[in-house]
Amino acid sequence: MNTNNSPSAHVHRDDEAQKMGMWFFLFTELLLFGGLFLVYSIYRFKNPDAFAHGAKELNVVLGAINTIVLLTSSLTAALSITAIQKGQKKLALGLVLFTIFCALIFLVNKYFEWGHKFEIGIYPGSDLLRAIPRGEALFFVLYYFMTGLHAIHVIVGAIILGFMARYIQTGLINSDYYVLLENGALYWHLVDLIWIFLFPLLYLIH
Amino acid sequence: MGENVQHLSFLQDNGGKKGILAWITTTDHKRIGLLYFYSLTVFFLMGVVLGILMRLELMNPGKDLVEPQTYNSLFTLHGVIMIFLFVIPGIPAVFGNIALPLLLGARDVAFPKLNLLSWYLYILGALMALSTLLFGNAPDTGWTFYAPYSVRTGTNVTMAVLAAFILGFSSILTGLNFIVTIHRMRAPGMTWFRMPLFSWALYATAWIQLLATPVVGITLLMIAVERMLGIGLFDPSLGGDPILYQHLFWIYSHPAVYIMILPGMGVISEMIPVFARRRIFGYKAIAYSSLAIAFIGYFVWGHHMFTSGMSGPARVIFSLLTFLVAVPSAIKVFNWVATLYGGSIDLKPPLLYALGFIFLFLIGGLTGLVNGALAADVHIHDTYFVVGHFHYVMFGGTGFAFFAALHYWFPKVYGKMYNVKHATRAFWVLFTGFNILYFPMLVVGMMGMPRRYYDYLPQFHIPNLISTFGSWIVVSGLIYMIVVLIQGYRKGTPAGKNPWGGLTLDWQTDSPPITENFVELPIVTEGPYEYK
Ligand code: HEM
């Protein structure tokens, strides 16, 4: 194991690089959704009335609640960083756990929302969707696709935050080394940000 | 830390693990590069076998060997393998991984674990793509997966597009890793303009990987979702727009051809000054032209769609931009030639491959302009002219650059030298065979033979026969080259630190390099090609 004595065996740490990497990754996520936004705008442009009609079917109240839930969770994610910087480990942990809790509320809401749509027969491949005008069907297809992909991101984000909570507990994340938490929170903000666009595009524009 | 500490080479240093585990759990950038190299070689050879089968079928008019449907699957899988498993990851994943940290004077890439993850994703994607050969019906859409056919065909397209999605993710992570590495890990004193040109090329490539791949990722996902859920995103009978698919696909896939070629150009820029013993002519022009290609490359996708329904003005603009993107490529070629001019040229195998690259890429590039010209493209679209063109660029260009890099860094990686005389001969066999294989395709395409058919009219017979004959020479050349390299690996003479007399940092460390590349991080005081 002679290489271990080499001068290079010290651990290389570069917080700046870690954050840079995260930002670049977020760009790619934005572009991923960008493709969907593009498809959405083109089909909306082609079928303005059908899209407006489809949007009326969505439950604005549930959407608005979810928006508030996500915005709050972004706040608590950000606060947890401040807390850990000040060395308040318990507080930071609590804030991260609260963020995860918000993610769960969001998903439960989503479950009810989708469940209701399924009940009245609006889901990909359903007979109803085959029968209604094509433009409206496209709206619902995009609705499921976009919110579905977003929901996957919520789940991934919650899992990442779960790891963050664990790391805070074990002390891997501490007042001296918290770039991991910053990156986790950045990811969570992205999830939030995308929802901020999805909500008006799907629910509010009539 | 004393003088007496012996530093193990990366090939020997198993980091306390045993056998294969020491390789598949490594985070050493050189080992990961080799993992990519071995897996990529296997896939490349599979692609070649499929290509040979197609050529055999096309040797004579009528059915020779396979059913039409089988032929459709052959060119699809050949395309998918060559594009997604060979040329796109190709040079960055293998030689970028091996050489980038060495060239920058760094100990590793910025995120070594992420690097290993990229390799696993690559293998996962590859297995998924190849599984379509065994399970279900192999896809028959061509590697472009055009809707609505890709949505309706009963073959296993879903698996293939999901594979491409995973492979894209792997490519994104590699690109991300390289960008951060180049920003953060350069040795002390290595300013941006003291960076070797290969790093510039990788940098430009990485940006394309990062910014273009997600778009195709989501597009292919849409195809998969459309197939699985029976929803109509692109299928016109369900309200979708198939032209939109083409736009989305080429918004990525055209920049992707620069993912394929830019690293190749970087490799060539690295080699020309070394074997001409001269400072590179126009360092900044070459560096900036990489960025220019990456940038303009985003705005030319429409030239794949001249015949599929686009407004007149849009076509003119896309055609104009296509001509523009040729300018930075030409700048590079002129700079390479100017560097060679008056140099003391040492015609070793790497340089031979580099010159082969320039020649073949020139043909590929110029035929590309023919395609880019609106009036001409209407006639040659979807003919063998296009097939000839892209093989000149991808195989003659990127493929030869890959071989150039292989012959260039081989002694660095393994510490041994292959037989130069035989390597030179292998080059000539390959080069000759290449032109016999693909030049007739350009001719027969001009005559009007369409691509993606298992059969053709009798008047196309002679060029096809010549082409098939050429494919056998190419395979002989490939086998020859591989044998020479394997012999070099087993019995080659020790290569020493710097067999080619390069001035970049990779040649200043041991061959094979030690685990973390340098005993002491080097300090850089001048540009990379300051031959006196
Ligand atoms: C010995 C080597 C090779 C042979 C004999 C060969 C042969 C062929 C032939 C005959 C076709 C046309 C099929 C058709 O349109 O009916 C084809 C298509 C293609 N080849 Fe190759 N090829 C070889 C190597 C390569 C390499 C190295 C690459 C990439 C780096 C490549 C990329 C492609 C692609 C992308 C297509 C288009 C597939 C499609 O239409 O979807 N080939 N090849």
PDB file of N, CA, C and O in Angstrom, chain B residues 178-218:
ATOM      1  N   PHE B 178     -16.307  16.674 -17.153  1.00  0.00           N
ATOM      2  CA  PHE B 178     -15.179  17.298 -17.857  1.00  0.00           C
ATOM      3  C   PHE B 178     -15.216  18.817 -17.725  1.00  0.00           C
ATOM      4  O   PHE B 178     -14.179  19.457 -17.539  1.00  0.00           O
ATOM      5  N   ILE B 179     -16.417  19.401 -17.807  1.00  0.00           N
ATOM      6  CA  ILE B 179     -16.474  20.865 -17.703  1.00  0.00           C
ATOM      7  C   ILE B 179     -15.932  21.307 -16.350  1.00  0.00           C
ATOM      8  O   ILE B 179     -15.072  22.185 -16.260  1.00  0.00           O
ATOM      9  N   VAL B 180     -16.418  20.651 -15.299  1.00  0.00           N
ATOM     10  CA  VAL B 180     -15.966  21.061 -13.963  1.00  0.00           C
ATOM     11  C   VAL B 180     -14.470  20.778 -13.822  1.00  0.00           C
ATOM     12  O   VAL B 180     -13.731  21.580 -13.250  1.00  0.00           O
ATOM     13  N   THR B 181     -14.017  19.649 -14.355  1.00  0.00           N
ATOM     14  CA  THR B 181     -12.592  19.336 -14.269  1.00  0.00           C
ATOM     15  C   THR B 181     -11.763  20.432 -14.919  1.00  0.00           C
ATOM     16  O   THR B 181     -10.764  20.891 -14.356  1.00  0.00           O
ATOM     17  N   ILE B 182     -12.189  20.856 -16.094  1.00  0.00           N
ATOM     18  CA  ILE B 182     -11.395  21.857 -16.813  1.00  0.00           C
ATOM     19  C   ILE B 182     -11.439  23.201 -16.093  1.00  0.00           C
ATOM     20  O   ILE B 182     -10.450  23.917 -16.019  1.00  0.00           O
ATOM     21  N   HIS B 183     -12.578  23.517 -15.496  1.00  0.00           N
ATOM     22  CA  HIS B 183     -12.646  24.780 -14.761  1.00  0.00           C
ATOM     23  C   HIS B 183     -11.803  24.748 -13.490  1.00  0.00           C
ATOM     24  O   HIS B 183     -11.172  25.740 -13.134  1.00  0.00           O
ATOM     25  N   ARG B 184     -11.818  23.621 -12.792  1.00  0.00           N
ATOM     26  CA  ARG B 184     -11.306  23.626 -11.423  1.00  0.00           C
ATOM     27  C   ARG B 184      -9.982  22.918 -11.201  1.00  0.00           C
ATOM     28  O   ARG B 184      -9.363  23.108 -10.158  1.00  0.00           O
ATOM     29  N   MET B 185      -9.567  22.074 -12.130  1.00  0.00           N
ATOM     30  CA  MET B 185      -8.453  21.188 -11.781  1.00  0.00           C
ATOM     31  C   MET B 185      -7.182  21.444 -12.590  1.00  0.00           C
ATOM     32  O   MET B 185      -6.285  20.619 -12.569  1.00  0.00           O
ATOM     33  N   ARG B 186      -7.101  22.506 -13.318  1.00  0.00           N
ATOM     34  CA  ARG B 186      -5.875  22.740 -14.082  1.00  0.00           C
ATOM     35  C   ARG B 186      -4.704  22.962 -13.135  1.00  0.00           C
ATOM     36  O   ARG B 186      -4.860  23.532 -12.057  1.00  0.00           O
ATOM     37  N   ALA B 187      -3.532  22.484 -13.565  1.00  0.00           N
ATOM     38  CA  ALA B 187      -2.350  22.609 -12.712  1.00  0.00           C
ATOM     39  C   ALA B 187      -2.022  24.085 -12.516  1.00  0.00           C
ATOM     40  O   ALA B 187      -2.402  24.920 -13.322  1.00  0.00           O
ATOM     41  N   PRO B 188      -1.286  24.384 -11.435  1.00  0.00           N
ATOM     42  CA  PRO B 188      -0.899  25.779 -11.219  1.00  0.00           C
ATOM     43  C   PRO B 188      -0.176  26.321 -12.458  1.00  0.00           C
ATOM     44  O   PRO B 188       0.687  25.655 -13.013  1.00  0.00           O
ATOM     45  N   GLY B 189      -0.559  27.492 -12.896  1.00  0.00           N
ATOM     46  CA  GLY B 189       0.122  28.104 -14.032  1.00  0.00           C
ATOM     47  C   GLY B 189      -0.499  27.764 -15.366  1.00  0.00           C
ATOM     48  O   GLY B 189      -0.172  28.378 -16.378  1.00  0.00           O
ATOM     49  N   MET B 190      -1.401  26.759 -15.375  1.00  0.00           N
ATOM     50  CA  MET B 190      -2.013  26.438 -16.664  1.00  0.00           C
ATOM     51  C   MET B 190      -3.225  27.324 -16.887  1.00  0.00           C
ATOM     52  O   MET B 190      -4.319  27.051 -16.422  1.00  0.00           O
ATOM     53  N   THR B 191      -3.004  28.422 -17.602  1.00  0.00           N
ATOM     54  CA  THR B 191      -4.105  29.312 -17.926  1.00  0.00           C
ATOM     55  C   THR B 191      -4.927  28.668 -19.038  1.00  0.00           C
ATOM     56  O   THR B 191      -4.525  27.665 -19.605  1.00  0.00           O
ATOM     57  N   TRP B 192      -6.069  29.285 -19.339  1.00  0.00           N
ATOM     58  CA  TRP B 192      -6.924  28.707 -20.388  1.00  0.00           C
ATOM     59  C   TRP B 192      -6.148  28.559 -21.683  1.00  0.00           C
ATOM     60  O   TRP B 192      -6.287  27.573 -22.389  1.00  0.00           O
ATOM     61  N   PHE B 193      -5.333  29.550 -22.005  1.00  0.00           N
ATOM     62  CA  PHE B 193      -4.651  29.493 -23.299  1.00  0.00           C
ATOM     63  C   PHE B 193      -3.315  28.766 -23.225  1.00  0.00           C
ATOM     64  O   PHE B 193      -2.545  28.773 -24.161  1.00  0.00           O
ATOM     65  N   ARG B 194      -3.029  28.144 -22.099  1.00  0.00           N
ATOM     66  CA  ARG B 194      -1.908  27.219 -22.068  1.00  0.00           C
ATOM     67  C   ARG B 194      -2.413  25.785 -22.087  1.00  0.00           C
ATOM     68  O   ARG B 194      -1.644  24.848 -21.962  1.00  0.00           O
ATOM     69  N   MET B 195      -3.716  25.631 -22.190  1.00  0.00           N
ATOM     70  CA  MET B 195      -4.281  24.282 -22.198  1.00  0.00           C
ATOM     71  C   MET B 195      -4.009  23.610 -23.529  1.00  0.00           C
ATOM     72  O   MET B 195      -4.119  24.245 -24.566  1.00  0.00           O
ATOM     73  N   PRO B 196      -3.694  22.317 -23.510  1.00  0.00           N
ATOM     74  CA  PRO B 196      -3.575  21.600 -24.773  1.00  0.00           C
ATOM     75  C   PRO B 196      -4.902  21.651 -25.539  1.00  0.00           C
ATOM     76  O   PRO B 196      -5.968  21.726 -24.937  1.00  0.00           O
ATOM     77  N   LEU B 197      -4.815  21.593 -26.853  1.00  0.00           N
ATOM     78  CA  LEU B 197      -6.019  21.805 -27.663  1.00  0.00           C
ATOM     79  C   LEU B 197      -7.048  20.702 -27.509  1.00  0.00           C
ATOM     80  O   LEU B 197      -8.239  20.921 -27.709  1.00  0.00           O
ATOM     81  N   PHE B 198      -6.590  19.505 -27.156  1.00  0.00           N
ATOM     82  CA  PHE B 198      -7.550  18.425 -26.924  1.00  0.00           C
ATOM     83  C   PHE B 198      -8.505  18.799 -25.788  1.00  0.00           C
ATOM     84  O   PHE B 198      -9.708  18.524 -25.849  1.00  0.00           O
ATOM     85  N   SER B 199      -7.994  19.467 -24.763  1.00  0.00           N
ATOM     86  CA  SER B 199      -8.883  19.871 -23.666  1.00  0.00           C
ATOM     87  C   SER B 199      -9.891  20.907 -24.142  1.00  0.00           C
ATOM     88  O   SER B 199     -11.050  20.887 -23.703  1.00  0.00           O
ATOM     89  N   TRP B 200      -9.455  21.795 -25.022  1.00  0.00           N
ATOM     90  CA  TRP B 200     -10.414  22.767 -25.580  1.00  0.00           C
ATOM     91  C   TRP B 200     -11.531  22.036 -26.313  1.00  0.00           C
ATOM     92  O   TRP B 200     -12.706  22.371 -26.176  1.00  0.00           O
ATOM     93  N   ALA B 201     -11.138  21.059 -27.103  1.00  0.00           N
ATOM     94  CA  ALA B 201     -12.144  20.341 -27.889  1.00  0.00           C
ATOM     95  C   ALA B 201     -13.102  19.617 -26.955  1.00  0.00           C
ATOM     96  O   ALA B 201     -14.317  19.630 -27.149  1.00  0.00           O
ATOM     97  N   LEU B 202     -12.542  19.000 -25.907  1.00  0.00           N
ATOM     98  CA  LEU B 202     -13.407  18.281 -24.968  1.00  0.00           C
ATOM     99  C   LEU B 202     -14.338  19.251 -24.253  1.00  0.00           C
ATOM    100  O   LEU B 202     -15.489  18.931 -23.955  1.00  0.00           O
ATOM    101  N   TYR B 203     -13.823  20.446 -23.998  1.00  0.00           N
ATOM    102  CA  TYR B 203     -14.631  21.444 -23.309  1.00  0.00           C
ATOM    103  C   TYR B 203     -15.834  21.829 -24.164  1.00  0.00           C
ATOM    104  O   TYR B 203     -16.983  21.803 -23.688  1.00  0.00           O
ATOM    105  N   ALA B 204     -15.574  22.126 -25.432  1.00  0.00           N
ATOM    106  CA  ALA B 204     -16.678  22.489 -26.323  1.00  0.00           C
ATOM    107  C   ALA B 204     -17.651  21.317 -26.449  1.00  0.00           C
ATOM    108  O   ALA B 204     -18.871  21.494 -26.385  1.00  0.00           O
ATOM    109  N   THR B 205     -17.106  20.120 -26.589  1.00  0.00           N
ATOM    110  CA  THR B 205     -17.960  18.937 -26.711  1.00  0.00           C
ATOM    111  C   THR B 205     -18.837  18.768 -25.491  1.00  0.00           C
ATOM    112  O   THR B 205     -20.033  18.483 -25.587  1.00  0.00           O
ATOM    113  N   ALA B 206     -18.226  18.938 -24.327  1.00  0.00           N
ATOM    114  CA  ALA B 206     -18.953  18.711 -23.086  1.00  0.00           C
ATOM    115  C   ALA B 206     -20.151  19.639 -22.990  1.00  0.00           C
ATOM    116  O   ALA B 206     -21.224  19.244 -22.528  1.00  0.00           O
ATOM    117  N   TRP B 207     -19.980  20.861 -23.465  1.00  0.00           N
ATOM    118  CA  TRP B 207     -21.126  21.787 -23.425  1.00  0.00           C
ATOM    119  C   TRP B 207     -22.245  21.290 -24.310  1.00  0.00           C
ATOM    120  O   TRP B 207     -23.429  21.418 -23.972  1.00  0.00           O
ATOM    121  N   ILE B 208     -21.881  20.736 -25.474  1.00  0.00           N
ATOM    122  CA  ILE B 208     -22.959  20.224 -26.331  1.00  0.00           C
ATOM    123  C   ILE B 208     -23.632  19.045 -25.645  1.00  0.00           C
ATOM    124  O   ILE B 208     -24.853  18.913 -25.660  1.00  0.00           O
ATOM    125  N   GLN B 209     -22.819  18.174 -25.056  1.00  0.00           N
ATOM    126  CA  GLN B 209     -23.402  17.019 -24.374  1.00  0.00           C
ATOM    127  C   GLN B 209     -24.403  17.479 -23.342  1.00  0.00           C
ATOM    128  O   GLN B 209     -25.487  16.924 -23.187  1.00  0.00           O
ATOM    129  N   LEU B 210     -24.011  18.525 -22.623  1.00  0.00           N
ATOM    130  CA  LEU B 210     -24.835  18.992 -21.516  1.00  0.00           C
ATOM    131  C   LEU B 210     -26.122  19.654 -22.011  1.00  0.00           C
ATOM    132  O   LEU B 210     -27.187  19.446 -21.460  1.00  0.00           O
ATOM    133  N   LEU B 211     -26.004  20.455 -23.050  1.00  0.00           N
ATOM    134  CA  LEU B 211     -27.144  21.283 -23.436  1.00  0.00           C
ATOM    135  C   LEU B 211     -28.037  20.644 -24.486  1.00  0.00           C
ATOM    136  O   LEU B 211     -29.188  21.030 -24.627  1.00  0.00           O
ATOM    137  N   ALA B 212     -27.529  19.695 -25.227  1.00  0.00           N
ATOM    138  CA  ALA B 212     -28.370  19.121 -26.286  1.00  0.00           C
ATOM    139  C   ALA B 212     -28.981  17.788 -25.875  1.00  0.00           C
ATOM    140  O   ALA B 212     -30.114  17.489 -26.233  1.00  0.00           O
ATOM    141  N   THR B 213     -28.236  16.992 -25.134  1.00  0.00           N
ATOM    142  CA  THR B 213     -28.713  15.640 -24.837  1.00  0.00           C
ATOM    143  C   THR B 213     -30.069  15.605 -24.126  1.00  0.00           C
ATOM    144  O   THR B 213     -30.885  14.745 -24.460  1.00  0.00           O
ATOM    145  N   PRO B 214     -30.340  16.491 -23.149  1.00  0.00           N
ATOM    146  CA  PRO B 214     -31.628  16.386 -22.479  1.00  0.00           C
ATOM    147  C   PRO B 214     -32.796  16.489 -23.448  1.00  0.00           C
ATOM    148  O   PRO B 214     -33.838  15.856 -23.235  1.00  0.00           O
ATOM    149  N   VAL B 215     -32.637  17.274 -24.511  1.00  0.00           N
ATOM    150  CA  VAL B 215     -33.751  17.465 -25.432  1.00  0.00           C
ATOM    151  C   VAL B 215     -34.095  16.151 -26.132  1.00  0.00           C
ATOM    152  O   VAL B 215     -35.255  15.773 -26.252  1.00  0.00           O
ATOM    153  N   VAL B 216     -33.056  15.432 -26.601  1.00  0.00           N
ATOM    154  CA  VAL B 216     -33.367  14.165 -27.245  1.00  0.00           C
ATOM    155  C   VAL B 216     -33.848  13.171 -26.196  1.00  0.00           C
ATOM    156  O   VAL B 216     -34.698  12.329 -26.473  1.00  0.00           O
ATOM    157  N   GLY B 217     -33.331  13.314 -24.990  1.00  0.00           N
ATOM    158  CA  GLY B 217     -33.760  12.413 -23.927  1.00  0.00           C
ATOM    159  C   GLY B 217     -35.267  12.481 -23.771  1.00  0.00           C
ATOM    160  O   GLY B 217     -35.966  11.464 -23.820  1.00  0.00           O
ATOM    161  N   ILE B 218     -35.787  13.689 -23.645  1.00  0.00           N
ATOM    162  CA  ILE B 218     -37.226  13.826 -23.428  1.00  0.00           C
ATOM    163  C   ILE B 218     -37.995  13.413 -24.678  1.00  0.00           C
ATOM    164  O   ILE B 218     -39.072  12.821 -24.596  1.00  0.00           O
TER     165      ILE B 218
END
